Short mmCIF file of C-alpha atoms in Angstrom, two decimals:
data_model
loop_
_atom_site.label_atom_id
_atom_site.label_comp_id
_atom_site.label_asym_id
_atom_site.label_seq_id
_atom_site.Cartn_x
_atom_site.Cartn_y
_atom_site.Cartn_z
CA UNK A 1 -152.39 118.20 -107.59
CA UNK A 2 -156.37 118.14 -109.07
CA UNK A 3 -156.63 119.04 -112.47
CA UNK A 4 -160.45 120.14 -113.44
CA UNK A 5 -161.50 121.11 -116.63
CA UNK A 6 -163.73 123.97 -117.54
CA UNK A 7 -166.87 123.36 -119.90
CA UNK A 8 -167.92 126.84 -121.35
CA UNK A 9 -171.49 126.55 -122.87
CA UNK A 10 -173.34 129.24 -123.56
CA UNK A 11 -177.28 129.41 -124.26
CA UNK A 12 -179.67 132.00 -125.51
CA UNK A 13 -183.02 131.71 -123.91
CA UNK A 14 -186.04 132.65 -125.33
CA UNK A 15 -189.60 132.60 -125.99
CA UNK A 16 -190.48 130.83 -129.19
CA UNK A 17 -193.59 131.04 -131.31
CA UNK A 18 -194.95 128.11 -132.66
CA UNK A 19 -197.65 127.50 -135.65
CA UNK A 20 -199.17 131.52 -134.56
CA UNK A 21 -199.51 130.48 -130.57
CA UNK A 22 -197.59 132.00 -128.01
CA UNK A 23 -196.07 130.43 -125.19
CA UNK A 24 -197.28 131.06 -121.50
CA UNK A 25 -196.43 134.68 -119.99
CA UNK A 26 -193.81 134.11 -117.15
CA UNK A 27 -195.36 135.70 -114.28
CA UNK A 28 -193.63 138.20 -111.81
CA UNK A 29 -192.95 137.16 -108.37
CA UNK A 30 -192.54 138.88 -105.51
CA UNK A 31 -189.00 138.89 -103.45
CA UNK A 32 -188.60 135.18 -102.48
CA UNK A 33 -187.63 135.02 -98.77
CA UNK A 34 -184.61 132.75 -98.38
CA UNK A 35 -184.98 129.36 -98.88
CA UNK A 36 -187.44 129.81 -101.24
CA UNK A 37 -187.24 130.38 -105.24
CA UNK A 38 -189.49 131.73 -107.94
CA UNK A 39 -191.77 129.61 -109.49
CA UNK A 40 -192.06 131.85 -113.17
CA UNK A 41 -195.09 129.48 -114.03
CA UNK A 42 -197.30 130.24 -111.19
CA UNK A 43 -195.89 133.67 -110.19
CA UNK A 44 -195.21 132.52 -106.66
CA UNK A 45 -192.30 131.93 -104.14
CA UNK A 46 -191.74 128.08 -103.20
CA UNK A 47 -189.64 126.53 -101.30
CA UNK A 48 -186.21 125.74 -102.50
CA UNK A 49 -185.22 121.70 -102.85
CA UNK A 50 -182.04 120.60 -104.05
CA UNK A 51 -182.41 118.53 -106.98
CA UNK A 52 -179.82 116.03 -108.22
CA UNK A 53 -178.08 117.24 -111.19
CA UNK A 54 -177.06 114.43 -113.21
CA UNK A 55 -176.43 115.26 -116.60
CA UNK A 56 -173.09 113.67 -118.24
CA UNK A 57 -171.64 117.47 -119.36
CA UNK A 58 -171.93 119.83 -116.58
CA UNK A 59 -172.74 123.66 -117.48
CA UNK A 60 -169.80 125.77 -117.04
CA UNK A 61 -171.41 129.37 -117.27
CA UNK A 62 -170.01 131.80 -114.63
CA UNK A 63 -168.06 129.01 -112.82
CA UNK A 64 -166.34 129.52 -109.25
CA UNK A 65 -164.42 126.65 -107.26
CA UNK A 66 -163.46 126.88 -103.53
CA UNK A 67 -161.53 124.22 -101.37
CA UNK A 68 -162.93 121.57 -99.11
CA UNK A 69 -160.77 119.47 -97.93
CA UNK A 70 -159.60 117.06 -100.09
CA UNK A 71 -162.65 118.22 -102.47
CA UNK A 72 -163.01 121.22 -104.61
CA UNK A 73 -166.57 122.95 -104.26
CA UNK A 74 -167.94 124.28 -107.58
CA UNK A 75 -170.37 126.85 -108.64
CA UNK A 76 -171.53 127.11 -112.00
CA UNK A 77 -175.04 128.19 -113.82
CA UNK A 78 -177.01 125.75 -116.78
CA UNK A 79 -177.99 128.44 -119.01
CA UNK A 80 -180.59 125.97 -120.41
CA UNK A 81 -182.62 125.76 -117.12
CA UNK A 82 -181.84 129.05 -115.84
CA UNK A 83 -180.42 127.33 -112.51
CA UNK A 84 -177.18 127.21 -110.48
CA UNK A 85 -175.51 124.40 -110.09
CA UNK A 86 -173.68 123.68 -106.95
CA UNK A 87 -170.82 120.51 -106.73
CA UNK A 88 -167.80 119.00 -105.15
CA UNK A 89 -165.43 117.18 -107.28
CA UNK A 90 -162.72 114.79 -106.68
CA UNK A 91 -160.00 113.36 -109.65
CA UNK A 92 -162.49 110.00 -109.04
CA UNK A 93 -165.81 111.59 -108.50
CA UNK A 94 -168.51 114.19 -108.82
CA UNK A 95 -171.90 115.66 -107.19
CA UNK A 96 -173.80 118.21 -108.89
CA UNK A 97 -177.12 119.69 -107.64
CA UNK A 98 -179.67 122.67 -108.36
CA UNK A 99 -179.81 125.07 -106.06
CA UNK A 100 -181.62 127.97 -107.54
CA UNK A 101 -183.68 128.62 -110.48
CA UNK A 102 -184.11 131.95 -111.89
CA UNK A 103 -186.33 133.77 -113.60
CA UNK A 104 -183.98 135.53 -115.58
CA UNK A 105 -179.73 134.83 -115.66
CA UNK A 106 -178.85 137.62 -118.42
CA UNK A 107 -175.19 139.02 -117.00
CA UNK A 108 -175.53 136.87 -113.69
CA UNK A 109 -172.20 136.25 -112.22
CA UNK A 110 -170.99 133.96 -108.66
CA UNK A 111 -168.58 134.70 -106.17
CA UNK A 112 -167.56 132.16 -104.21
CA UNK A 113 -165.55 131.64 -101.20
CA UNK A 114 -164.48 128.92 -98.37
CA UNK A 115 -162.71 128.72 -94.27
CA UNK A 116 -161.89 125.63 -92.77
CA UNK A 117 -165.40 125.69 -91.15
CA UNK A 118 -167.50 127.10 -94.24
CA UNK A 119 -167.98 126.89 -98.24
CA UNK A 120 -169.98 130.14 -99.23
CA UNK A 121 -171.36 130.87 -102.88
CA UNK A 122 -173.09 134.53 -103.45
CA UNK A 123 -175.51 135.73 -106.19
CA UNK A 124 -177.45 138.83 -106.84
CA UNK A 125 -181.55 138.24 -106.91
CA UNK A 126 -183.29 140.39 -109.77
CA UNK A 127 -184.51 142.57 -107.13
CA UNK A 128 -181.24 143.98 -106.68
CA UNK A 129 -180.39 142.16 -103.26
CA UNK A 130 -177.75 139.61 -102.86
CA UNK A 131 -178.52 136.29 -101.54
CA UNK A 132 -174.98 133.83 -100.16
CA UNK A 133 -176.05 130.00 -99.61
CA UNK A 134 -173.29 128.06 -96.84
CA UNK A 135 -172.60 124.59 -96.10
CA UNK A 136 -169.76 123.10 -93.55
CA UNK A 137 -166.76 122.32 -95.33
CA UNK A 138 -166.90 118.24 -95.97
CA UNK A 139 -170.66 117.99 -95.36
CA UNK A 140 -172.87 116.46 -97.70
CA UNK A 141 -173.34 118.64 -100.70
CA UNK A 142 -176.99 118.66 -100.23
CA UNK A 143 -176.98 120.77 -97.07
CA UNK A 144 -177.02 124.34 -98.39
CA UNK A 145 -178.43 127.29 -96.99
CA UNK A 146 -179.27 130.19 -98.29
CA UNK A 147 -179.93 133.53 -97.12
CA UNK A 148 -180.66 137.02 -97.83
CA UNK A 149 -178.11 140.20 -97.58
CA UNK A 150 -180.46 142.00 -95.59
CA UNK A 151 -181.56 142.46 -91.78
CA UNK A 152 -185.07 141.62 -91.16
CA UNK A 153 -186.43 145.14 -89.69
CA UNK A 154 -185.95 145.95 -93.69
CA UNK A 155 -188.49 143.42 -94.77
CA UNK A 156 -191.31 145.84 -95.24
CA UNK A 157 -188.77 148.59 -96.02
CA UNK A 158 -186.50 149.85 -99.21
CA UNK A 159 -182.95 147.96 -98.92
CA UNK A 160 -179.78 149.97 -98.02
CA UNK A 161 -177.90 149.33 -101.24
CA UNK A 162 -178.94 148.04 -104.47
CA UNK A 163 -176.88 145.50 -105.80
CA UNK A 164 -174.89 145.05 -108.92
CA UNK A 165 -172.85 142.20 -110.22
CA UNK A 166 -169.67 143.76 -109.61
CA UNK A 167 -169.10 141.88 -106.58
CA UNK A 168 -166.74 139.60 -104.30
CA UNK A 169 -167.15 137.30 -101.03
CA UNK A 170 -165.08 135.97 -98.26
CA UNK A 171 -164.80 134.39 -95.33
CA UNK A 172 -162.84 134.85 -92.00
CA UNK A 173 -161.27 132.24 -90.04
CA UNK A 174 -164.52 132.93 -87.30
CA UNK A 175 -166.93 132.37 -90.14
CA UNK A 176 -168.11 135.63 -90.71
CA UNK A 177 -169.37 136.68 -94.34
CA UNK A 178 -168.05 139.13 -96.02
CA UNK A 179 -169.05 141.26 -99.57
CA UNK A 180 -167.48 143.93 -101.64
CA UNK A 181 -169.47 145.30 -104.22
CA UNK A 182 -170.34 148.10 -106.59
CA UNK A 183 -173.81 149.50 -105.37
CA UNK A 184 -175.73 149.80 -108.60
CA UNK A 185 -177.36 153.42 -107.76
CA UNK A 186 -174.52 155.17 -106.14
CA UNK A 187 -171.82 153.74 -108.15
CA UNK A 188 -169.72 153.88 -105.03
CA UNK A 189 -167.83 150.98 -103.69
CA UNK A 190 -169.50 149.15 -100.49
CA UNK A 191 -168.82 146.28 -98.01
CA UNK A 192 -171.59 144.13 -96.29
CA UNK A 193 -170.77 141.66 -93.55
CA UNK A 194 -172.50 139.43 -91.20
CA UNK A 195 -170.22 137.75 -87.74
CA UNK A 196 -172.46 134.82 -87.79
CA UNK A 197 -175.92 133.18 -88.88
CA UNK A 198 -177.74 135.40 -85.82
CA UNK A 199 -176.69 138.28 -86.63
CA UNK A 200 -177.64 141.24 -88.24
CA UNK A 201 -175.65 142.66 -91.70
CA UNK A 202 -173.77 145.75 -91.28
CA UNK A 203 -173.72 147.98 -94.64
CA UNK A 204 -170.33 150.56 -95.14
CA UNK A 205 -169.12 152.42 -97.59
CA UNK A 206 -165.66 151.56 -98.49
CA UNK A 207 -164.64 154.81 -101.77
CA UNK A 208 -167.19 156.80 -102.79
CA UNK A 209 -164.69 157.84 -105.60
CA UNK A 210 -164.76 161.57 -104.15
CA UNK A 211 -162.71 161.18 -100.66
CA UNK A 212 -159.15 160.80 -101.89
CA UNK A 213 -157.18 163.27 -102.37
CA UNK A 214 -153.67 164.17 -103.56
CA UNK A 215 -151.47 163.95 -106.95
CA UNK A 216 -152.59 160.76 -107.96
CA UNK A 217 -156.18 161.15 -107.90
CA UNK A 218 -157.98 162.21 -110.89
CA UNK A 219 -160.56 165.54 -111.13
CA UNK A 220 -163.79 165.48 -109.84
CA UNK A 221 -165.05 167.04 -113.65
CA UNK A 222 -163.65 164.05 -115.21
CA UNK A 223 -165.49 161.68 -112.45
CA UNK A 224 -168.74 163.75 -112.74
CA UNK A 225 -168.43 163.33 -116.60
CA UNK A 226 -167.19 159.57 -116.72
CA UNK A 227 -169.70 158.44 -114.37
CA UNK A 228 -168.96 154.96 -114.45
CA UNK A 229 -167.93 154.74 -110.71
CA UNK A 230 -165.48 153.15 -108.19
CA UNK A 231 -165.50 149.56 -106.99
CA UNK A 232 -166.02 147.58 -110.46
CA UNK A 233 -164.33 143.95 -110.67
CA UNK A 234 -163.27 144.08 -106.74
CA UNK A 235 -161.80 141.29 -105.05
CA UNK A 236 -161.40 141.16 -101.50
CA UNK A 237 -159.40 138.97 -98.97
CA UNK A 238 -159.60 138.84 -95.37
CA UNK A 239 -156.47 138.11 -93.32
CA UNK A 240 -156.53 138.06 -89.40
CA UNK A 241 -158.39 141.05 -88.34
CA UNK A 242 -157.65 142.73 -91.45
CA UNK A 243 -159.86 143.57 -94.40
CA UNK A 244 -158.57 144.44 -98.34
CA UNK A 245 -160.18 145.07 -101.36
CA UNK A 246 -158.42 145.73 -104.64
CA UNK A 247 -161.11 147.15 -107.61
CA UNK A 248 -160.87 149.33 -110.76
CA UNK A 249 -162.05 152.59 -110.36
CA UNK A 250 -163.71 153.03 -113.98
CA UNK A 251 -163.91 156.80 -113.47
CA UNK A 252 -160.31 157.27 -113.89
CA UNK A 253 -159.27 154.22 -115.25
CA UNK A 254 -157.07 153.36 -112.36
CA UNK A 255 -156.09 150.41 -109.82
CA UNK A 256 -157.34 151.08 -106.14
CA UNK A 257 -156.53 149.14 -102.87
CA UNK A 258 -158.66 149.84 -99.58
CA UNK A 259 -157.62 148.35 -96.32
CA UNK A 260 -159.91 148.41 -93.02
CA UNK A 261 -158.04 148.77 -89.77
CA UNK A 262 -159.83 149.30 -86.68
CA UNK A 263 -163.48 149.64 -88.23
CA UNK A 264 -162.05 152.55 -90.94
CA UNK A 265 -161.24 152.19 -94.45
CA UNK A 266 -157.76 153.52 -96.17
CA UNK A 267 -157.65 154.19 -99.89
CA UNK A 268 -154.78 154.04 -102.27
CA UNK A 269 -154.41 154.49 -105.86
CA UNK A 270 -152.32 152.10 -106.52
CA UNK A 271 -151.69 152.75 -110.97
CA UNK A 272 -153.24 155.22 -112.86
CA UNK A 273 -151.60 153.69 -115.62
CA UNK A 274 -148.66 156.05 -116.23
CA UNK A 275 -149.90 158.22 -119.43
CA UNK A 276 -150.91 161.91 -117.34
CA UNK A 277 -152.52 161.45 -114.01
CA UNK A 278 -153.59 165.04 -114.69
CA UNK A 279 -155.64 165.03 -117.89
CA UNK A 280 -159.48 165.04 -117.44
CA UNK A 281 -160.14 163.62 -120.62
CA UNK A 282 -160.31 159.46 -121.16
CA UNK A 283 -158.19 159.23 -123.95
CA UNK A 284 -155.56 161.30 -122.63
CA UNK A 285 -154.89 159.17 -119.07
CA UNK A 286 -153.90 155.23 -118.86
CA UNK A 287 -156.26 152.50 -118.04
CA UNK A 288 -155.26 150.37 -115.36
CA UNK A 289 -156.19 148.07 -112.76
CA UNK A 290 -159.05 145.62 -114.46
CA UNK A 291 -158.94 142.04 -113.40
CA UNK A 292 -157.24 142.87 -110.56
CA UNK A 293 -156.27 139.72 -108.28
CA UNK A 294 -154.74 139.65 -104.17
CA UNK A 295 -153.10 137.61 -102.57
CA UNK A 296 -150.55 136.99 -99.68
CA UNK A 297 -147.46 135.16 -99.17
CA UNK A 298 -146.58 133.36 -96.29
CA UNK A 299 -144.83 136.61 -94.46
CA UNK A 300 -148.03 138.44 -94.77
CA UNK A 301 -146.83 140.44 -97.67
CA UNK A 302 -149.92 141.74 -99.94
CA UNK A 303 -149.68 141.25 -104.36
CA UNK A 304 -151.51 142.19 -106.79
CA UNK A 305 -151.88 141.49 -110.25
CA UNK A 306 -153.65 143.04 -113.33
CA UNK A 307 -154.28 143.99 -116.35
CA UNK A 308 -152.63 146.91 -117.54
CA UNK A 309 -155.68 148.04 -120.17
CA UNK A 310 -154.04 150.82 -121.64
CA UNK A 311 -150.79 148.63 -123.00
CA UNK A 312 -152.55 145.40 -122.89
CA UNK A 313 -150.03 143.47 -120.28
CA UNK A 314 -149.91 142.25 -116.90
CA UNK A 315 -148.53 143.89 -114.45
CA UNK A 316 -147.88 142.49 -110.58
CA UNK A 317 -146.91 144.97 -107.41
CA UNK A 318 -146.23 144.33 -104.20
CA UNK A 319 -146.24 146.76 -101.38
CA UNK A 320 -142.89 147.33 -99.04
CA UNK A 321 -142.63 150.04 -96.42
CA UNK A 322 -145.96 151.38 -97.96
CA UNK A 323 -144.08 151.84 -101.43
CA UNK A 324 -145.62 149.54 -104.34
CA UNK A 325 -143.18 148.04 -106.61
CA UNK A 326 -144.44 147.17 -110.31
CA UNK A 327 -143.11 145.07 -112.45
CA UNK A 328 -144.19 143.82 -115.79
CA UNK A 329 -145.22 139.72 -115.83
CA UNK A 330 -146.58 139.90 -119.30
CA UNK A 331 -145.63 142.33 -121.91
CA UNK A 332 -147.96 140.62 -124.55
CA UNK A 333 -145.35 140.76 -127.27
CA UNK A 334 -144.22 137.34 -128.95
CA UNK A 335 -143.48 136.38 -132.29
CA UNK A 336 -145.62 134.64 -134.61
CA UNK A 337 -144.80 131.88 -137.52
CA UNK A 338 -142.90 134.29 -139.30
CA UNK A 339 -140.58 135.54 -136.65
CA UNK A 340 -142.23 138.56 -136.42
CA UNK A 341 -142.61 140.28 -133.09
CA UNK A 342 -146.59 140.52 -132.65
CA UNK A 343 -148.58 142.13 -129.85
CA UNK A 344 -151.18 140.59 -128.25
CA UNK A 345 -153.61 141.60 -125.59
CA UNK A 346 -153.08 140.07 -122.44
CA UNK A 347 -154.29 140.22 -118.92
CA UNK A 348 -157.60 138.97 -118.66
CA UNK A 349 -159.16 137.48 -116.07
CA UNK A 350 -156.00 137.43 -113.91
CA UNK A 351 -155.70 134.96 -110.87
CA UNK A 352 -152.84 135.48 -108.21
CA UNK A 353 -151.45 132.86 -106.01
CA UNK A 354 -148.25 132.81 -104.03
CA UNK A 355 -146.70 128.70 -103.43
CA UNK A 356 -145.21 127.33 -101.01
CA UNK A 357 -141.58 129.34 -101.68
CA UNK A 358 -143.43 132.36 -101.91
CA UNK A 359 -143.55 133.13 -105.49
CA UNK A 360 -146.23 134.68 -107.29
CA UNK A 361 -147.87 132.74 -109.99
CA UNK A 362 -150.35 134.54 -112.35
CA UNK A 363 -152.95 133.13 -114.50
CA UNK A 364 -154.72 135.17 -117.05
CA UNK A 365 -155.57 134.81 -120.76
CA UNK A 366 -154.83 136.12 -123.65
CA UNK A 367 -157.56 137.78 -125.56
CA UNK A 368 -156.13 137.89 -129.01
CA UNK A 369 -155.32 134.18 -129.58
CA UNK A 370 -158.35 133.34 -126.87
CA UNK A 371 -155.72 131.10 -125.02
CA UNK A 372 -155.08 130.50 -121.27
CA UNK A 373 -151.62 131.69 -120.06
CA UNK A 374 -149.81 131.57 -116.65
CA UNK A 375 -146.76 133.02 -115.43
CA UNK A 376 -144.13 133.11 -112.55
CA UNK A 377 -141.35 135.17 -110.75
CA UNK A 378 -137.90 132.95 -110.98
CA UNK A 379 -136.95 134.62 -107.96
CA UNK A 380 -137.49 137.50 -106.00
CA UNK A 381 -136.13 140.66 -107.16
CA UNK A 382 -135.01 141.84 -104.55
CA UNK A 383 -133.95 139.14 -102.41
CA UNK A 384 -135.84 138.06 -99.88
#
């Protein structure tokens, strides 16, 4: 088993003033076609070449891994040089190079994603449009491509959706690319995808927060007031010729899985953290559902875990006969160097992964003490 180790370095970039001279305006540029990047000196799009990075510490701002092969693919962004870094690593080796520089990288974020044909890595351009470079899996790591989330008839045209970086990739087994995100305007949750490199990207609307109906689902007053939206932190995993996404509905502070069958999308609220599923007002309903993490086991059984905001734990259900079964993995209570029971809050940045004997393993951290944590079933509850 790898081990990799996670640099966190964080810069603040800035313009400076020195002895009463200011430095050079950045200029604007216009939306770089694909393949191409923004040169902030000249104010112009050029084309994109992949630079050896060769530093001895390697940036670890916003960092995503995928496998490839017997290599791990990594995505990370040098806050110094406002680029991202693309890499694969092995225990013995590493290859880092630049490909993108922005303009800007306040609040960017990756997502990340590989197949056994493809390794994926997505951003979201200033201009509110996503762009996903690919490579084959085990080709050199200079041999990215990178292309725009939009169709070409839109060139001269407004863009369907407007981007935010609440957002998630995958690919299927045939290649095709696939996005979950939180449109920045609406505030609904939508889904892009794209069969292969010819064809064109179809744009769909997986919750627009208002379609659901039934006990579970909060007011539309509260969702009108809130209006924070549906589809923040999603994650989404394809399996076969099935599509899920699990995401926090910020509205009404709850955990939401969508599945697409046959070309339609099905909605459940999965927790709406316990406290009154009726009250309109924040304080008076449970937060649930950030983080939130899915994955499979080997029987084609869907998990997910999260963070349980409201009571700062982890949680992890699993669906059987439609039901969802919770169960707590973390309770964030543990006692401290007196022997007295402390709570911490826990649940952060949760990762799910079933292993070979099909039990879930959860990573996450703990925010109080700032320290890493993982967790996992001894056996299955209920037997099988």
């Amino acid at each position: 088993m790898y081990r990799f180790f996670f640099l966190a370095l964080v810069g603040l970039l800035g313009f400076t003033l020195q002895m009463g001279c200011k430095e050079p305006k950045l200029q604007e540029c216009p939306m770089c076609p694909a393949g191409t990047t923004c040169n902030v000196d000249r104010g112009l799009c050029e084309e994109s070449v992949l630079a050896s990075f060769d530093e001895d510490v390697i940036p670890g701002r916003a960092v995503r891994i995928a496998l490839d092969g017997e290599r791990v693919a990594v995505a990370s962004i040098d806050p110094q040089s406002n680029s991202l870094l693309v890499g694969v690593v092995t225990p013995s080796t590493r290859e880092f190079h630049v490909l993108q520089r922005f303009a800007r990288i306040e609040g960017k974020r990756l997502a990340m994603a590989s197949s056994d044909a493809l390794v994926a890595v997505a951003w979201l351009e200033e201009t509110g449009i996503y762009q996903v470079a690919m490579r084959r899996r085990g080709a050199a790591n200079h041999s990215w491509r990178a292309a725009l989330v939009r169709n070409p008839t839109e060139a001269e045209a407004p863009p369907l959706y407007e981007g935010s970086e609440e957002f998630a990739l995958s690919i299927d087994e045939q290649g095709g690319i696939h996005l979950a995100f939180q449109d920045r305007r609406l505030r609904t949750l939508r889904y892009m995808n794209r069969t292969d490199e010819s064809a064109d990207w179809v744009v769909e609307t997986i919750d627009d927060g208002f379609a659901q109906v039934g006990p579970a689902v909060c007011s539309r007053e509260r969702r009108q007031s809130v209006r924070l939206g549906v589809g923040v932190e999603p994650d989404i995993k394809v399996r076969g010729n099935e599509m899920y996404v699990a995401y926090h509905d910020a509205d009404c502070g709850d955990l939401r899985l969508a599945r697409r069958v046959e070309n339609q999308w099905i909605v459940s609220v999965v927790d709406t953290g316990g406290i009154d599923i009726d009250a309109m007002r924040l304080h008076e309903r449970g937060v649930a559902g950030r983080f939130p993490s899915l994955a499979f086991d080997s029987k084609g059984r869907i998990g997910l875990a999260y963070q349980d905001v409201s009571r700062g734990r982890v949680l992890f259900t699993s669906a059987r006969d439609g039901i969802f079964n919770m169960q707590e993995v973390d309770p964030g209570i543990e006692r401290d160097e007196s022997s007295q029971l402390q709570k911490q809050l826990v649940g952060a940045f949760t990762r799910l992964a079933f292993d070979e004997f099909d039990i879930p393993r959860v990573v996450y951290m703990n925010a109080t003490s700032t320290h890493l944590r993982s967790a996992h079933r001894l056996q299955d509850s209920n037997g099988q």
